[in-house]
mmCIF file of C-alpha atoms in Angstrom:
data_model
loop_
_atom_site.group_PDB
_atom_site.id
_atom_site.type_symbol
_atom_site.label_atom_id
_atom_site.label_comp_id
_atom_site.label_asym_id
_atom_site.label_seq_id
_atom_site.Cartn_x
_atom_site.Cartn_y
_atom_site.Cartn_z
ATOM 1 C CA MET A 1 160.078 -12.478 254.859
ATOM 2 C CA ASP A 2 163.517 -13.010 256.347
ATOM 3 C CA LYS A 3 165.002 -16.444 256.487
ATOM 4 C CA PRO A 4 164.504 -18.340 259.793
ATOM 5 C CA LEU A 5 166.800 -17.161 262.580
ATOM 6 C CA LYS A 6 168.072 -20.582 263.565
ATOM 7 C CA SER A 7 168.102 -23.972 261.919
ATOM 8 C CA PRO A 8 169.419 -27.151 263.554
ATOM 9 C CA PRO A 9 172.872 -28.060 262.226
ATOM 10 C CA PRO A 10 172.917 -30.995 259.806
ATOM 11 C CA TYR A 11 175.213 -32.839 262.203
ATOM 12 C CA LEU A 12 172.958 -32.358 265.245
ATOM 13 C CA ILE A 13 173.495 -35.212 267.700
ATOM 14 C CA ALA A 14 170.160 -35.934 269.346
ATOM 15 C CA SER A 15 171.617 -37.326 272.585
ATOM 16 C CA VAL A 16 173.810 -34.231 273.086
ATOM 17 C CA ASP A 17 170.887 -31.938 272.352
ATOM 18 C CA HIS A 18 168.696 -33.830 274.823
ATOM 19 C CA ALA A 19 171.357 -33.719 277.537
ATOM 20 C CA LEU A 20 171.850 -29.969 277.108
ATOM 21 C CA ARG A 21 168.119 -29.340 277.214
ATOM 22 C CA ALA A 22 167.756 -31.490 280.336
ATOM 23 C CA ALA A 23 170.577 -29.591 282.057
ATOM 24 C CA THR A 24 168.935 -26.290 281.155
ATOM 25 C CA MET A 25 165.597 -27.458 282.585
ATOM 26 C CA LEU A 26 167.229 -28.424 285.870
ATOM 27 C CA GLN A 27 169.043 -25.108 286.152
ATOM 28 C CA LEU A 28 166.067 -22.924 285.278
ATOM 29 C CA GLU A 29 163.122 -24.837 286.694
ATOM 30 C CA GLY A 30 164.383 -26.700 289.751
ATOM 31 C CA GLY A 31 163.733 -30.367 290.485
ATOM 32 C CA ALA A 32 162.367 -32.814 287.936
ATOM 33 C CA SER A 33 161.724 -36.532 287.867
ATOM 34 C CA VAL A 34 162.868 -38.955 285.192
ATOM 35 C CA SER A 35 159.309 -39.136 283.876
ATOM 36 C CA GLN A 36 158.998 -35.356 283.666
ATOM 37 C CA ILE A 37 162.282 -35.023 281.792
ATOM 38 C CA ALA A 38 161.282 -37.847 279.445
ATOM 39 C CA GLU A 39 157.955 -36.172 278.695
ATOM 40 C CA ARG A 40 159.506 -32.763 278.060
ATOM 41 C CA LEU A 41 162.164 -34.207 275.761
ATOM 42 C CA GLY A 42 159.797 -36.596 274.049
ATOM 43 C CA VAL A 43 161.995 -39.613 274.751
ATOM 44 C CA ALA A 44 161.559 -42.945 276.512
ATOM 45 C CA ARG A 45 161.942 -43.024 280.296
ATOM 46 C CA SER A 46 164.977 -45.290 279.972
ATOM 47 C CA THR A 47 166.638 -42.784 277.635
ATOM 48 C CA ALA A 48 165.977 -39.931 280.071
ATOM 49 C CA HIS A 49 167.415 -42.017 282.895
ATOM 50 C CA ARG A 50 170.644 -42.595 280.964
ATOM 51 C CA LEU A 51 170.955 -38.895 280.107
ATOM 52 C CA LEU A 52 170.485 -37.900 283.738
ATOM 53 C CA ALA A 53 172.997 -40.499 284.889
ATOM 54 C CA VAL A 54 175.643 -38.863 282.677
ATOM 55 C CA LEU A 55 174.720 -35.401 283.969
ATOM 56 C CA VAL A 56 175.097 -36.665 287.558
ATOM 57 C CA TYR A 57 178.456 -38.266 286.719
ATOM 58 C CA ARG A 58 179.743 -34.966 285.293
ATOM 59 C CA ASP A 59 178.325 -32.920 288.236
ATOM 60 C CA PHE A 60 175.738 -31.123 286.103
ATOM 61 C CA ALA A 61 172.972 -32.744 288.160
ATOM 62 C CA VAL A 62 172.369 -34.372 291.544
ATOM 63 C CA GLN A 63 169.593 -36.647 292.773
ATOM 64 C CA ASP A 64 167.963 -35.761 296.083
ATOM 65 C CA GLU A 65 166.353 -37.971 298.730
ATOM 66 C CA ASN A 66 163.023 -37.804 296.858
ATOM 67 C CA ARG A 67 164.667 -39.161 293.709
ATOM 68 C CA LEU A 68 164.229 -35.821 291.965
ATOM 69 C CA TYR A 69 167.064 -34.474 289.864
ATOM 70 C CA ARG A 70 168.334 -30.956 290.480
ATOM 71 C CA ALA A 71 171.085 -28.692 289.173
ATOM 72 C CA GLY A 72 174.486 -29.980 290.244
ATOM 73 C CA PRO A 73 177.648 -28.157 291.357
ATOM 74 C CA VAL A 74 178.681 -27.110 287.840
ATOM 75 C CA LEU A 75 175.362 -25.409 287.109
ATOM 76 C CA GLU A 76 175.104 -23.943 290.593
ATOM 77 C CA LEU A 77 178.559 -22.413 290.183
ATOM 78 C CA ALA A 78 177.412 -20.673 287.009
ATOM 79 C CA ALA A 79 174.174 -19.518 288.640
ATOM 80 C CA HIS A 80 176.040 -17.963 291.569
ATOM 81 C CA SER A 81 178.562 -16.064 289.453
ATOM 82 C CA GLN A 82 178.549 -12.391 290.424
ATOM 83 C CA SER A 83 178.821 -11.046 286.876
ATOM 84 C CA HIS A 84 176.276 -8.437 285.805
ATOM 85 C CA VAL A 85 174.623 -10.891 283.413
ATOM 86 C CA SER A 86 174.306 -13.505 286.151
ATOM 87 C CA ARG A 87 172.767 -10.983 288.546
ATOM 88 C CA LEU A 88 170.361 -9.842 285.874
ATOM 89 C CA ARG A 89 169.388 -13.404 285.054
ATOM 90 C CA ALA A 90 168.961 -14.390 288.719
ATOM 91 C CA ALA A 91 166.728 -11.365 289.366
ATOM 92 C CA ALA A 92 164.588 -12.068 286.303
ATOM 93 C CA LEU A 93 163.989 -15.810 286.647
ATOM 94 C CA PRO A 94 161.238 -15.653 289.332
ATOM 95 C CA HIS A 95 159.403 -13.026 287.312
ATOM 96 C CA LEU A 96 159.747 -15.024 284.096
ATOM 97 C CA ARG A 97 158.156 -17.969 285.884
ATOM 98 C CA ARG A 98 155.295 -15.745 287.068
ATOM 99 C CA LEU A 99 154.793 -14.506 283.519
ATOM 100 C CA VAL A 100 154.536 -18.083 282.281
ATOM 101 C CA ASN A 101 152.042 -18.878 285.053
ATOM 102 C CA LEU A 102 149.968 -15.820 284.138
ATOM 103 C CA LEU A 103 150.103 -16.005 280.358
ATOM 104 C CA ASP A 104 150.980 -19.653 279.691
ATOM 105 C CA GLU A 105 153.410 -18.562 276.987
ATOM 106 C CA THR A 106 157.197 -18.827 276.834
ATOM 107 C CA ALA A 107 159.005 -15.930 278.568
ATOM 108 C CA ASN A 108 162.514 -14.696 277.764
ATOM 109 C CA LEU A 109 165.202 -12.287 278.938
ATOM 110 C CA THR A 110 167.642 -11.012 276.317
ATOM 111 C CA ILE A 111 170.695 -8.738 276.267
ATOM 112 C CA ARG A 112 172.495 -7.055 273.363
ATOM 113 C CA THR A 113 176.178 -7.221 272.478
ATOM 114 C CA GLY A 114 177.011 -5.165 269.424
ATOM 115 C CA ASP A 115 174.732 -6.259 266.602
ATOM 116 C CA THR A 116 173.667 -9.501 268.293
ATOM 117 C CA ALA A 117 171.041 -10.378 270.883
ATOM 118 C CA ARG A 118 171.630 -13.222 273.346
ATOM 119 C CA PHE A 119 168.886 -14.985 275.271
ATOM 120 C CA ILE A 120 170.191 -15.336 278.828
ATOM 121 C CA ALA A 121 167.012 -16.841 280.301
ATOM 122 C CA SER A 122 164.012 -18.634 278.840
ATOM 123 C CA ILE A 123 161.113 -20.393 280.567
ATOM 124 C CA GLU A 124 158.880 -22.518 278.356
ATOM 125 C CA SER A 125 155.104 -22.565 278.428
ATOM 126 C CA GLY A 126 153.521 -25.859 279.443
ATOM 127 C CA GLN A 127 151.216 -25.918 276.430
ATOM 128 C CA ALA A 128 151.648 -28.659 273.851
ATOM 129 C CA LEU A 129 151.928 -26.065 271.072
ATOM 130 C CA ARG A 130 154.522 -23.620 272.373
ATOM 131 C CA VAL A 131 157.624 -21.709 271.460
ATOM 132 C CA GLY A 132 160.685 -23.639 272.624
ATOM 133 C CA SER A 133 163.399 -22.329 274.913
ATOM 134 C CA ARG A 134 165.886 -19.921 273.346
ATOM 135 C CA GLU A 135 168.228 -20.076 276.359
ATOM 136 C CA GLY A 136 171.818 -19.384 275.293
ATOM 137 C CA MET A 137 170.985 -18.709 271.658
ATOM 138 C CA VAL A 138 172.354 -15.704 269.767
ATOM 139 C CA PHE A 139 170.545 -13.889 266.936
ATOM 140 C CA PRO A 140 170.966 -10.700 264.899
ATOM 141 C CA ALA A 141 169.711 -7.919 267.164
ATOM 142 C CA HIS A 142 167.646 -6.196 264.487
ATOM 143 C CA ARG A 143 165.625 -9.353 263.915
ATOM 144 C CA THR A 144 164.495 -10.010 267.483
ATOM 145 C CA THR A 145 161.961 -8.255 269.699
ATOM 146 C CA ALA A 146 164.347 -7.563 272.573
ATOM 147 C CA GLY A 147 167.190 -6.698 270.207
ATOM 148 C CA LEU A 148 165.058 -3.998 268.586
ATOM 149 C CA LEU A 149 164.090 -2.655 272.003
ATOM 150 C CA LEU A 150 167.732 -2.335 273.007
ATOM 151 C CA LEU A 151 168.766 -0.811 269.687
ATOM 152 C CA SER A 152 165.992 1.788 270.006
ATOM 153 C CA GLY A 153 167.848 3.442 272.880
ATOM 154 C CA LEU A 154 170.954 4.159 270.789
ATOM 155 C CA GLY A 155 171.859 7.414 269.072
ATOM 156 C CA ASP A 156 172.396 7.684 265.322
ATOM 157 C CA THR A 157 176.188 7.712 265.637
ATOM 158 C CA GLU A 158 176.334 4.491 267.646
ATOM 159 C CA LEU A 159 173.796 2.825 265.365
ATOM 160 C CA GLU A 160 175.824 3.755 262.287
ATOM 161 C CA GLU A 161 178.966 2.373 263.902
ATOM 162 C CA ILE A 162 177.303 -0.942 264.779
ATOM 163 C CA TYR A 163 175.915 -1.342 261.261
ATOM 164 C CA SER A 164 178.734 0.260 259.279
ATOM 165 C CA ALA A 165 179.322 -1.095 255.784
ATOM 166 C CA ALA A 166 182.914 -1.921 256.767
ATOM 167 C CA ARG A 167 181.795 -4.320 259.493
ATOM 168 C CA TYR A 168 179.554 -6.108 257.004
ATOM 169 C CA ARG A 169 182.066 -6.192 254.159
ATOM 170 C CA ASP A 170 182.178 -9.994 254.162
ATOM 171 C CA ARG A 171 178.422 -10.401 254.618
ATOM 172 C CA PRO A 172 176.667 -7.450 252.969
ATOM 173 C CA ALA A 173 173.362 -9.330 252.675
ATOM 174 C CA ASP A 174 173.124 -9.431 256.481
ATOM 175 C CA ARG A 175 173.326 -5.653 256.876
ATOM 176 C CA PRO A 176 169.917 -4.062 257.536
ATOM 177 C CA ASP A 177 168.593 -1.025 255.688
ATOM 178 C CA LEU A 178 169.491 1.736 258.149
ATOM 179 C CA THR A 179 166.813 4.162 256.975
ATOM 180 C CA GLN A 180 164.118 1.566 257.498
ATOM 181 C CA LEU A 181 165.663 0.402 260.777
ATOM 182 C CA ARG A 182 165.849 3.949 262.185
ATOM 183 C CA SER A 183 162.183 4.502 261.391
ATOM 184 C CA GLU A 184 161.224 1.285 263.156
ATOM 185 C CA LEU A 185 163.411 2.029 266.179
ATOM 186 C CA LYS A 186 161.897 5.500 266.607
ATOM 187 C CA ARG A 187 158.422 3.975 266.655
ATOM 188 C CA ILE A 188 159.499 1.383 269.219
ATOM 189 C CA ALA A 189 161.123 4.037 271.435
ATOM 190 C CA ARG A 190 157.948 6.107 271.269
ATOM 191 C CA ASN A 191 155.672 3.156 272.082
ATOM 192 C CA GLY A 192 157.862 1.637 274.793
ATOM 193 C CA PHE A 193 157.359 -1.898 273.498
ATOM 194 C CA ALA A 194 158.087 -4.021 270.426
ATOM 195 C CA VAL A 195 156.032 -6.587 268.539
ATOM 196 C CA ASN A 196 157.611 -9.146 266.256
ATOM 197 C CA GLN A 197 154.744 -10.657 264.283
ATOM 198 C CA GLU A 198 156.206 -13.405 262.111
ATOM 199 C CA ARG A 199 158.997 -10.985 261.239
ATOM 200 C CA SER A 200 161.658 -13.628 260.952
ATOM 201 C CA GLU A 201 160.104 -16.922 261.883
ATOM 202 C CA ARG A 202 156.849 -18.106 260.416
ATOM 203 C CA GLY A 203 154.180 -18.926 262.970
ATOM 204 C CA LEU A 204 155.784 -16.998 265.871
ATOM 205 C CA VAL A 205 154.804 -13.718 267.544
ATOM 206 C CA ALA A 206 156.815 -12.050 270.309
ATOM 207 C CA VAL A 207 156.040 -8.975 272.412
ATOM 208 C CA GLY A 208 158.635 -7.315 274.624
ATOM 209 C CA VAL A 209 159.436 -4.354 276.885
ATOM 210 C CA PRO A 210 162.751 -3.009 278.218
ATOM 211 C CA VAL A 211 164.296 -3.635 281.622
ATOM 212 C CA ARG A 212 166.106 -0.447 282.680
ATOM 213 C CA ASP A 213 168.832 0.442 285.160
ATOM 214 C CA ARG A 214 168.617 3.239 287.729
ATOM 215 C CA GLU A 215 169.604 5.822 285.125
ATOM 216 C CA GLY A 216 166.790 4.719 282.824
ATOM 217 C CA THR A 217 169.022 2.985 280.280
ATOM 218 C CA ALA A 218 167.629 -0.232 278.804
ATOM 219 C CA GLN A 219 169.897 -3.104 279.768
ATOM 220 C CA ALA A 220 167.753 -6.084 278.718
ATOM 221 C CA GLY A 221 164.551 -6.998 276.965
ATOM 222 C CA LEU A 222 161.757 -8.955 278.668
ATOM 223 C CA SER A 223 159.474 -10.734 276.212
ATOM 224 C CA VAL A 224 156.919 -13.458 275.683
ATOM 225 C CA SER A 225 156.786 -15.612 272.549
ATOM 226 C CA MET A 226 153.761 -17.500 271.300
ATOM 227 C CA PRO A 227 152.449 -19.342 268.251
ATOM 228 C CA SER A 228 150.779 -16.808 265.954
ATOM 229 C CA VAL A 229 147.493 -18.732 266.105
ATOM 230 C CA ARG A 230 147.150 -17.669 269.754
ATOM 231 C CA TYR A 231 148.020 -14.012 269.242
ATOM 232 C CA ASP A 232 145.206 -11.454 269.192
ATOM 233 C CA SER A 233 146.160 -7.808 268.676
ATOM 234 C CA LEU A 234 143.211 -6.805 270.867
ATOM 235 C CA ASP A 235 145.083 -8.353 273.802
ATOM 236 C CA LEU A 236 148.195 -6.254 273.163
ATOM 237 C CA PRO A 237 147.501 -3.478 275.730
ATOM 238 C CA SER A 238 146.962 -5.929 278.592
ATOM 239 C CA LEU A 239 149.926 -8.027 277.456
ATOM 240 C CA VAL A 240 152.214 -4.987 277.457
ATOM 241 C CA ALA A 241 150.883 -3.932 280.878
ATOM 242 C CA THR A 242 151.665 -7.385 282.286
ATOM 243 C CA LEU A 243 155.158 -7.319 280.793
ATOM 244 C CA ASN A 244 155.807 -3.816 282.133
ATOM 245 C CA ALA A 245 154.773 -4.888 285.624
ATOM 246 C CA ALA A 246 157.222 -7.803 285.439
ATOM 247 C CA ALA A 247 159.995 -5.527 284.122
ATOM 248 C CA ARG A 248 159.475 -3.046 286.981
ATOM 249 C CA ALA A 249 159.651 -5.942 289.457
ATOM 250 C CA VAL A 250 162.946 -7.122 287.951
ATOM 251 C CA GLU A 251 164.312 -3.578 288.133
ATOM 252 C CA ALA A 252 163.305 -3.293 291.794
ATOM 253 C CA ASP A 253 164.979 -6.600 292.675
ATOM 254 C CA LEU A 254 168.162 -5.577 290.853
ATOM 255 C CA ALA A 255 168.255 -2.230 292.644
ATOM 256 C CA ALA A 256 167.730 -3.904 296.031
ATOM 257 C CA ALA A 257 170.571 -6.346 295.350
ATOM 258 C CA LEU A 258 173.143 -3.599 294.722
#
């Protein structure tokens, strides 16, 4: 089994991590009270209050008349950027929330840049045992569900260029076996979905489908992640159908916005 995709840095500063997570919650999920933030972060209410006070001071958060905290000017500016990624993210967020409401598992939207996959949106499940948010995180594309989906739409020439030996000269151990990867990508392209069953992270299963543009080219991957103890392969057809319905809805909203 591959090594875990991400490990916390040894110098992780808990207060910084908590503040970043709180800011992400406000941006993605709307208003939240001090108590709700404290519960989600697993910290004392007084600690959450201090974190939010700093976010307000730096314009990452504001407090409304109901004493709920919401995304502040800095986060709103980012959310209203007219870049393609921002439009894609804005179109997907309502549908990610609906997926979480339907499936009660964490939902994600991911794009590919070269040989990496970046999570541009992530909505956590409310269950106690859940896969945490991957918002903003970057992973090797060939080791993620959405990354594999997006790689499956490439031709052999482009795939060879992305994973050329020259590009991996300084890190040869990170270069995937292209023969094995091609075989897997052909199967994914044929099926129209990808399943990552503890492929790179023990105890985690992810299922994803592509989000396509008007020309039919996959531009993002829409996925749900869950603890492996809750995954049942018999549920895969209905899970894929639900994901495909959400992907078509995102595509329709993107097309309408153009």
